[in-house]
């Protein structure tokens, strides 16, 4: 039967990978050297193959998001330890319990942005998170409750880590390289929202700020939820007073408390009012 899905006359790699499993069992066929290179895990994990793995990790999510029609995203960074307000009593510290209100704001924000996305056929403003618990869960959950798709960019960690149940399965990715994961966070971003969090959130926030400050990426809305939190964690004014950043660099970010404020900033930005 003719295989109309192929755009060339050659046997494809899937066909040969299946055929290779049916070869006679001999010392020669059992030898690692005989395995097809692309189907040989041992070969693919070699130190010398790191450049290829980096390329594959960049390419796989890119191809899948293209196939799903994702044209732009709204990225949500934030702490994995911030609980749903319904579970705030289980928080490890009183401060974390207090921060649970930002889980609610993340949920509302993602829900509203997904409604806006769906009015544009679900291709623009797709919610994108790190795929884990806490604020990330709230983001994917808000999109799910609005009936839209959302992205989860997970990463393999030494301790157990699994995607939250609200990520769209076909847009749930897993990374080995932090650097490639960071690229995917920003490659399609039309806005970045940063909620209270720890080292990972700080890393992602400052990475984005640095890229914008140095004009390595175009300026987009960079919105920090939690005025008191961020102004206590980072003495922004001191950085400007010391001259380690320019005073105008402080204008690269906006501080908000509510989902409504953040949505308004994004809508104003897209309408050219920013």
mmCIF file of C-alpha atoms in Angstrom:
data_model
loop_
_atom_site.group_PDB
_atom_site.id
_atom_site.type_symbol
_atom_site.label_atom_id
_atom_site.label_comp_id
_atom_site.label_asym_id
_atom_site.label_seq_id
_atom_site.Cartn_x
_atom_site.Cartn_y
_atom_site.Cartn_z
ATOM 1 C CA UNK A 1 0.000 0.000 0.000
ATOM 2 C CA UNK A 2 1.262 3.445 -0.873
ATOM 3 C CA UNK A 3 2.419 5.546 2.090
ATOM 4 C CA UNK A 4 1.181 9.029 1.181
ATOM 5 C CA UNK A 5 2.641 10.574 4.340
ATOM 6 C CA UNK A 6 6.185 10.356 2.955
ATOM 7 C CA UNK A 7 7.510 13.216 0.846
ATOM 8 C CA UNK A 8 10.430 11.171 -0.557
ATOM 9 C CA UNK A 9 10.877 7.751 -2.154
ATOM 10 C CA UNK A 10 13.321 6.379 0.451
ATOM 11 C CA UNK A 11 12.595 4.031 3.304
ATOM 12 C CA UNK A 12 12.114 6.143 6.417
ATOM 13 C CA UNK A 13 13.854 5.719 9.755
ATOM 14 C CA UNK A 14 10.790 4.297 11.522
ATOM 15 C CA UNK A 15 10.573 1.476 8.984
ATOM 16 C CA UNK A 16 14.210 0.552 9.435
ATOM 17 C CA UNK A 17 14.022 0.812 13.230
ATOM 18 C CA UNK A 18 11.168 -1.724 13.206
ATOM 19 C CA UNK A 19 12.966 -3.975 10.724
ATOM 20 C CA UNK A 20 16.158 -3.921 12.804
ATOM 21 C CA UNK A 21 14.282 -5.509 15.717
ATOM 22 C CA UNK A 22 13.502 -8.567 13.581
ATOM 23 C CA UNK A 23 17.090 -9.411 12.603
ATOM 24 C CA UNK A 24 18.478 -12.832 13.594
ATOM 25 C CA UNK A 25 19.962 -13.006 17.080
ATOM 26 C CA UNK A 26 23.699 -13.456 16.550
ATOM 27 C CA UNK A 27 26.866 -12.165 18.230
ATOM 28 C CA UNK A 28 27.134 -9.626 15.439
ATOM 29 C CA UNK A 29 23.590 -8.263 15.769
ATOM 30 C CA UNK A 30 23.881 -8.122 19.566
ATOM 31 C CA UNK A 31 27.015 -5.971 19.364
ATOM 32 C CA UNK A 32 26.496 -2.231 20.109
ATOM 33 C CA UNK A 33 28.288 -1.358 16.869
ATOM 34 C CA UNK A 34 25.473 -2.959 14.840
ATOM 35 C CA UNK A 35 22.715 -0.782 16.288
ATOM 36 C CA UNK A 36 21.315 1.983 14.128
ATOM 37 C CA UNK A 37 22.992 5.152 15.365
ATOM 38 C CA UNK A 38 19.745 7.082 15.970
ATOM 39 C CA UNK A 39 18.217 4.121 17.854
ATOM 40 C CA UNK A 40 21.284 3.459 20.002
ATOM 41 C CA UNK A 41 20.761 5.036 23.432
ATOM 42 C CA UNK A 42 24.315 4.292 24.519
ATOM 43 C CA UNK A 43 25.691 6.092 21.480
ATOM 44 C CA UNK A 44 23.308 9.055 21.813
ATOM 45 C CA UNK A 45 24.376 9.584 25.447
ATOM 46 C CA UNK A 46 28.083 9.798 24.664
ATOM 47 C CA UNK A 47 29.949 12.927 25.735
ATOM 48 C CA UNK A 48 30.790 13.713 22.115
ATOM 49 C CA UNK A 49 27.091 13.758 21.193
ATOM 50 C CA UNK A 50 26.191 16.656 23.522
ATOM 51 C CA UNK A 51 25.900 19.128 20.599
ATOM 52 C CA UNK A 52 23.422 16.780 18.925
ATOM 53 C CA UNK A 53 21.387 16.387 22.130
ATOM 54 C CA UNK A 54 21.287 20.166 22.562
ATOM 55 C CA UNK A 55 19.980 20.502 19.019
ATOM 56 C CA UNK A 56 17.361 17.796 19.507
ATOM 57 C CA UNK A 57 16.144 19.351 22.737
ATOM 58 C CA UNK A 58 15.734 22.696 20.988
ATOM 59 C CA UNK A 59 14.076 21.168 17.945
ATOM 60 C CA UNK A 60 11.556 18.720 19.438
ATOM 61 C CA UNK A 61 9.408 21.248 21.367
ATOM 62 C CA UNK A 62 9.735 23.738 18.503
ATOM 63 C CA UNK A 63 8.325 21.283 15.966
ATOM 64 C CA UNK A 64 5.513 20.173 18.258
ATOM 65 C CA UNK A 65 4.470 23.724 19.129
ATOM 66 C CA UNK A 66 4.510 24.601 15.433
ATOM 67 C CA UNK A 67 2.296 21.595 14.706
ATOM 68 C CA UNK A 68 -0.099 22.647 17.481
ATOM 69 C CA UNK A 69 -0.286 26.156 16.019
ATOM 70 C CA UNK A 70 1.220 27.949 19.026
ATOM 71 C CA UNK A 71 2.279 31.374 17.772
ATOM 72 C CA UNK A 72 2.838 33.265 21.012
ATOM 73 C CA UNK A 73 2.862 32.618 24.750
ATOM 74 C CA UNK A 74 2.362 34.312 28.079
ATOM 75 C CA UNK A 75 5.008 32.946 30.432
ATOM 76 C CA UNK A 76 4.321 32.512 34.144
ATOM 77 C CA UNK A 77 7.251 32.063 36.526
ATOM 78 C CA UNK A 78 6.723 31.479 40.243
ATOM 79 C CA UNK A 79 7.364 29.388 43.310
ATOM 80 C CA UNK A 80 6.672 25.656 43.345
ATOM 81 C CA UNK A 81 6.068 25.812 47.121
ATOM 82 C CA UNK A 82 3.215 28.341 47.084
ATOM 83 C CA UNK A 83 0.060 26.380 47.951
ATOM 84 C CA UNK A 84 -3.504 26.556 46.763
ATOM 85 C CA UNK A 85 -5.332 28.729 49.351
ATOM 86 C CA UNK A 86 -7.532 25.728 50.098
ATOM 87 C CA UNK A 87 -4.388 23.966 51.338
ATOM 88 C CA UNK A 88 -2.623 26.927 52.954
ATOM 89 C CA UNK A 89 -2.678 25.183 56.350
ATOM 90 C CA UNK A 90 -0.171 22.688 54.948
ATOM 91 C CA UNK A 91 2.329 25.439 54.045
ATOM 92 C CA UNK A 92 5.782 25.001 55.590
ATOM 93 C CA UNK A 93 5.917 28.581 56.872
ATOM 94 C CA UNK A 94 3.384 31.296 57.737
ATOM 95 C CA UNK A 95 4.899 33.431 54.972
ATOM 96 C CA UNK A 96 4.170 30.738 52.372
ATOM 97 C CA UNK A 97 0.614 30.460 53.656
ATOM 98 C CA UNK A 98 0.230 34.221 53.203
ATOM 99 C CA UNK A 99 1.648 34.013 49.674
ATOM 100 C CA UNK A 100 -1.073 31.518 48.729
ATOM 101 C CA UNK A 101 -3.185 34.469 47.567
ATOM 102 C CA UNK A 102 -0.895 34.656 44.548
ATOM 103 C CA UNK A 103 -1.925 31.124 43.597
ATOM 104 C CA UNK A 104 -5.430 32.548 43.228
ATOM 105 C CA UNK A 105 -4.189 35.535 41.235
ATOM 106 C CA UNK A 106 -2.177 33.246 38.960
ATOM 107 C CA UNK A 107 -5.270 31.111 38.427
ATOM 108 C CA UNK A 108 -7.417 34.139 37.563
ATOM 109 C CA UNK A 109 -4.759 35.614 35.320
ATOM 110 C CA UNK A 110 -4.248 32.390 33.339
ATOM 111 C CA UNK A 111 -7.989 31.898 32.982
ATOM 112 C CA UNK A 112 -8.498 35.407 31.614
ATOM 113 C CA UNK A 113 -5.513 35.272 29.250
ATOM 114 C CA UNK A 114 -6.746 31.928 27.923
ATOM 115 C CA UNK A 115 -10.157 33.415 27.230
ATOM 116 C CA UNK A 116 -8.396 36.125 25.225
ATOM 117 C CA UNK A 117 -6.332 33.443 23.499
ATOM 118 C CA UNK A 118 -9.367 31.393 22.527
ATOM 119 C CA UNK A 119 -10.929 34.456 20.923
ATOM 120 C CA UNK A 120 -7.882 34.280 18.590
ATOM 121 C CA UNK A 121 -8.291 30.553 17.847
ATOM 122 C CA UNK A 122 -6.025 29.525 20.734
ATOM 123 C CA UNK A 123 -2.847 30.363 18.854
ATOM 124 C CA UNK A 124 -1.824 33.568 20.621
ATOM 125 C CA UNK A 125 -1.191 34.212 24.345
ATOM 126 C CA UNK A 126 -0.944 30.506 25.209
ATOM 127 C CA UNK A 127 -0.093 30.068 28.884
ATOM 128 C CA UNK A 128 3.383 28.610 29.407
ATOM 129 C CA UNK A 129 4.746 27.506 32.799
ATOM 130 C CA UNK A 130 7.504 25.327 34.182
ATOM 131 C CA UNK A 131 4.935 22.542 34.430
ATOM 132 C CA UNK A 132 5.359 21.869 38.146
ATOM 133 C CA UNK A 133 3.348 22.582 41.318
ATOM 134 C CA UNK A 134 2.533 25.879 43.052
ATOM 135 C CA UNK A 135 2.204 28.934 40.836
ATOM 136 C CA UNK A 136 2.964 26.790 37.790
ATOM 137 C CA UNK A 137 0.037 24.521 38.594
ATOM 138 C CA UNK A 138 -2.204 27.553 39.044
ATOM 139 C CA UNK A 139 -1.251 28.819 35.585
ATOM 140 C CA UNK A 140 -1.955 25.554 33.804
ATOM 141 C CA UNK A 141 -5.090 25.035 35.878
ATOM 142 C CA UNK A 142 -6.478 28.445 34.938
ATOM 143 C CA UNK A 143 -5.968 27.687 31.250
ATOM 144 C CA UNK A 144 -7.545 24.255 31.669
ATOM 145 C CA UNK A 145 -10.591 25.666 33.444
ATOM 146 C CA UNK A 146 -11.041 28.188 30.630
ATOM 147 C CA UNK A 147 -11.106 25.312 28.146
ATOM 148 C CA UNK A 148 -7.808 26.174 26.446
ATOM 149 C CA UNK A 149 -4.424 24.600 25.948
ATOM 150 C CA UNK A 150 -1.302 25.385 27.969
ATOM 151 C CA UNK A 151 2.359 24.477 27.895
ATOM 152 C CA UNK A 152 4.511 22.900 30.598
ATOM 153 C CA UNK A 153 8.307 23.012 30.297
ATOM 154 C CA UNK A 154 9.437 20.500 32.892
ATOM 155 C CA UNK A 155 13.017 19.571 33.697
ATOM 156 C CA UNK A 156 14.580 16.442 35.161
ATOM 157 C CA UNK A 157 15.633 17.124 38.766
ATOM 158 C CA UNK A 158 17.511 14.952 41.279
ATOM 159 C CA UNK A 159 14.396 14.628 43.432
ATOM 160 C CA UNK A 160 11.030 13.393 42.167
ATOM 161 C CA UNK A 161 9.414 15.844 39.783
ATOM 162 C CA UNK A 162 6.323 15.312 37.694
ATOM 163 C CA UNK A 163 4.107 17.548 35.568
ATOM 164 C CA UNK A 164 1.019 18.977 37.221
ATOM 165 C CA UNK A 165 -2.219 17.406 35.932
ATOM 166 C CA UNK A 166 -3.448 20.545 34.136
ATOM 167 C CA UNK A 167 -0.767 20.816 31.440
ATOM 168 C CA UNK A 168 -2.072 19.947 27.977
ATOM 169 C CA UNK A 169 -0.554 16.468 27.451
ATOM 170 C CA UNK A 170 0.584 17.154 23.891
ATOM 171 C CA UNK A 171 2.343 20.318 25.091
ATOM 172 C CA UNK A 172 4.028 18.794 28.132
ATOM 173 C CA UNK A 173 7.796 18.712 27.590
ATOM 174 C CA UNK A 174 10.734 17.448 29.609
ATOM 175 C CA UNK A 175 14.238 18.921 29.459
ATOM 176 C CA UNK A 176 17.733 17.921 30.446
ATOM 177 C CA UNK A 177 19.374 21.270 29.626
ATOM 178 C CA UNK A 178 18.327 24.327 31.627
ATOM 179 C CA UNK A 179 19.693 26.587 28.885
ATOM 180 C CA UNK A 180 17.464 25.125 26.165
ATOM 181 C CA UNK A 181 14.453 25.206 28.481
ATOM 182 C CA UNK A 182 15.078 28.915 29.097
ATOM 183 C CA UNK A 183 15.203 29.551 25.362
ATOM 184 C CA UNK A 184 11.802 27.923 24.912
ATOM 185 C CA UNK A 185 10.348 30.044 27.712
ATOM 186 C CA UNK A 186 11.188 33.215 25.805
ATOM 187 C CA UNK A 187 11.202 32.322 22.108
ATOM 188 C CA UNK A 188 7.445 32.874 21.732
ATOM 189 C CA UNK A 189 6.794 35.102 24.763
ATOM 190 C CA UNK A 190 4.596 38.164 24.347
ATOM 191 C CA UNK A 191 4.595 38.788 28.105
ATOM 192 C CA UNK A 192 6.317 37.404 31.203
ATOM 193 C CA UNK A 193 4.673 37.377 34.619
ATOM 194 C CA UNK A 194 6.785 36.671 37.686
ATOM 195 C CA UNK A 195 5.133 35.602 40.925
ATOM 196 C CA UNK A 196 6.866 35.219 44.297
ATOM 197 C CA UNK A 197 9.342 32.367 44.271
ATOM 198 C CA UNK A 198 12.814 31.158 45.114
ATOM 199 C CA UNK A 199 16.137 30.668 43.350
ATOM 200 C CA UNK A 200 14.608 29.295 40.159
ATOM 201 C CA UNK A 201 12.136 32.160 39.872
ATOM 202 C CA UNK A 202 14.850 34.727 40.586
ATOM 203 C CA UNK A 203 17.087 33.123 37.973
ATOM 204 C CA UNK A 204 14.370 33.223 35.321
ATOM 205 C CA UNK A 205 13.387 36.794 36.182
ATOM 206 C CA UNK A 206 16.934 38.173 36.033
ATOM 207 C CA UNK A 207 17.686 36.217 32.865
ATOM 208 C CA UNK A 208 14.703 37.892 31.182
ATOM 209 C CA UNK A 209 15.608 41.326 32.558
ATOM 210 C CA UNK A 210 19.197 40.992 31.349
ATOM 211 C CA UNK A 211 18.149 39.966 27.843
ATOM 212 C CA UNK A 212 15.798 42.932 27.595
ATOM 213 C CA UNK A 213 18.245 45.392 29.180
ATOM 214 C CA UNK A 214 21.014 44.380 26.783
ATOM 215 C CA UNK A 215 18.652 44.367 23.781
ATOM 216 C CA UNK A 216 19.225 40.677 23.188
ATOM 217 C CA UNK A 217 15.453 40.361 22.982
ATOM 218 C CA UNK A 218 12.812 42.940 22.243
ATOM 219 C CA UNK A 219 11.051 44.580 25.136
ATOM 220 C CA UNK A 220 7.842 42.897 26.265
ATOM 221 C CA UNK A 221 5.693 43.371 29.379
ATOM 222 C CA UNK A 222 7.601 42.032 32.394
ATOM 223 C CA UNK A 223 5.123 41.996 35.250
ATOM 224 C CA UNK A 224 6.005 41.206 38.866
ATOM 225 C CA UNK A 225 3.163 40.110 41.131
ATOM 226 C CA UNK A 226 3.606 41.130 44.760
ATOM 227 C CA UNK A 227 4.881 44.656 45.349
ATOM 228 C CA UNK A 228 6.008 44.137 48.935
ATOM 229 C CA UNK A 229 7.584 40.759 48.212
ATOM 230 C CA UNK A 230 9.737 41.959 45.331
ATOM 231 C CA UNK A 231 10.723 45.261 46.897
ATOM 232 C CA UNK A 232 11.871 43.417 50.009
ATOM 233 C CA UNK A 233 13.698 40.673 48.134
ATOM 234 C CA UNK A 234 15.517 43.084 45.774
ATOM 235 C CA UNK A 235 16.520 46.631 46.668
ATOM 236 C CA UNK A 236 15.891 47.966 43.179
ATOM 237 C CA UNK A 237 16.466 51.612 44.085
ATOM 238 C CA UNK A 238 19.839 50.834 45.629
ATOM 239 C CA UNK A 239 20.975 49.222 42.369
ATOM 240 C CA UNK A 240 20.114 52.432 40.528
ATOM 241 C CA UNK A 241 21.617 54.680 43.205
ATOM 242 C CA UNK A 242 24.830 52.674 43.146
ATOM 243 C CA UNK A 243 24.976 53.036 39.388
ATOM 244 C CA UNK A 244 25.154 49.288 38.751
ATOM 245 C CA UNK A 245 22.017 49.705 36.641
ATOM 246 C CA UNK A 246 20.624 52.802 34.966
ATOM 247 C CA UNK A 247 17.653 54.534 36.578
ATOM 248 C CA UNK A 248 15.635 53.915 33.407
ATOM 249 C CA UNK A 249 16.247 50.168 33.760
ATOM 250 C CA UNK A 250 13.693 50.229 36.570
ATOM 251 C CA UNK A 251 11.080 50.983 33.922
ATOM 252 C CA UNK A 252 11.639 47.594 32.300
ATOM 253 C CA UNK A 253 9.251 45.990 34.815
ATOM 254 C CA UNK A 254 5.821 46.664 36.263
ATOM 255 C CA UNK A 255 4.591 45.748 39.750
ATOM 256 C CA UNK A 256 1.028 44.564 40.308
ATOM 257 C CA UNK A 257 -1.096 42.845 42.910
ATOM 258 C CA UNK A 258 -3.980 41.493 40.867
ATOM 259 C CA UNK A 259 -4.682 39.549 37.702
ATOM 260 C CA UNK A 260 -6.819 42.402 36.395
ATOM 261 C CA UNK A 261 -3.890 44.839 36.592
ATOM 262 C CA UNK A 262 -1.620 42.455 34.697
ATOM 263 C CA UNK A 263 -4.171 41.795 31.956
ATOM 264 C CA UNK A 264 -4.686 45.527 31.545
ATOM 265 C CA UNK A 265 -0.928 46.088 31.099
ATOM 266 C CA UNK A 266 -0.709 43.386 28.449
ATOM 267 C CA UNK A 267 -3.766 44.611 26.562
ATOM 268 C CA UNK A 268 -2.529 48.219 26.687
ATOM 269 C CA UNK A 269 0.884 47.118 25.466
ATOM 270 C CA UNK A 270 -0.564 45.265 22.503
ATOM 271 C CA UNK A 271 -2.745 48.255 21.670
ATOM 272 C CA UNK A 272 0.343 50.472 21.554
ATOM 273 C CA UNK A 273 -0.433 52.399 24.749
ATOM 274 C CA UNK A 274 2.628 51.194 26.659
#
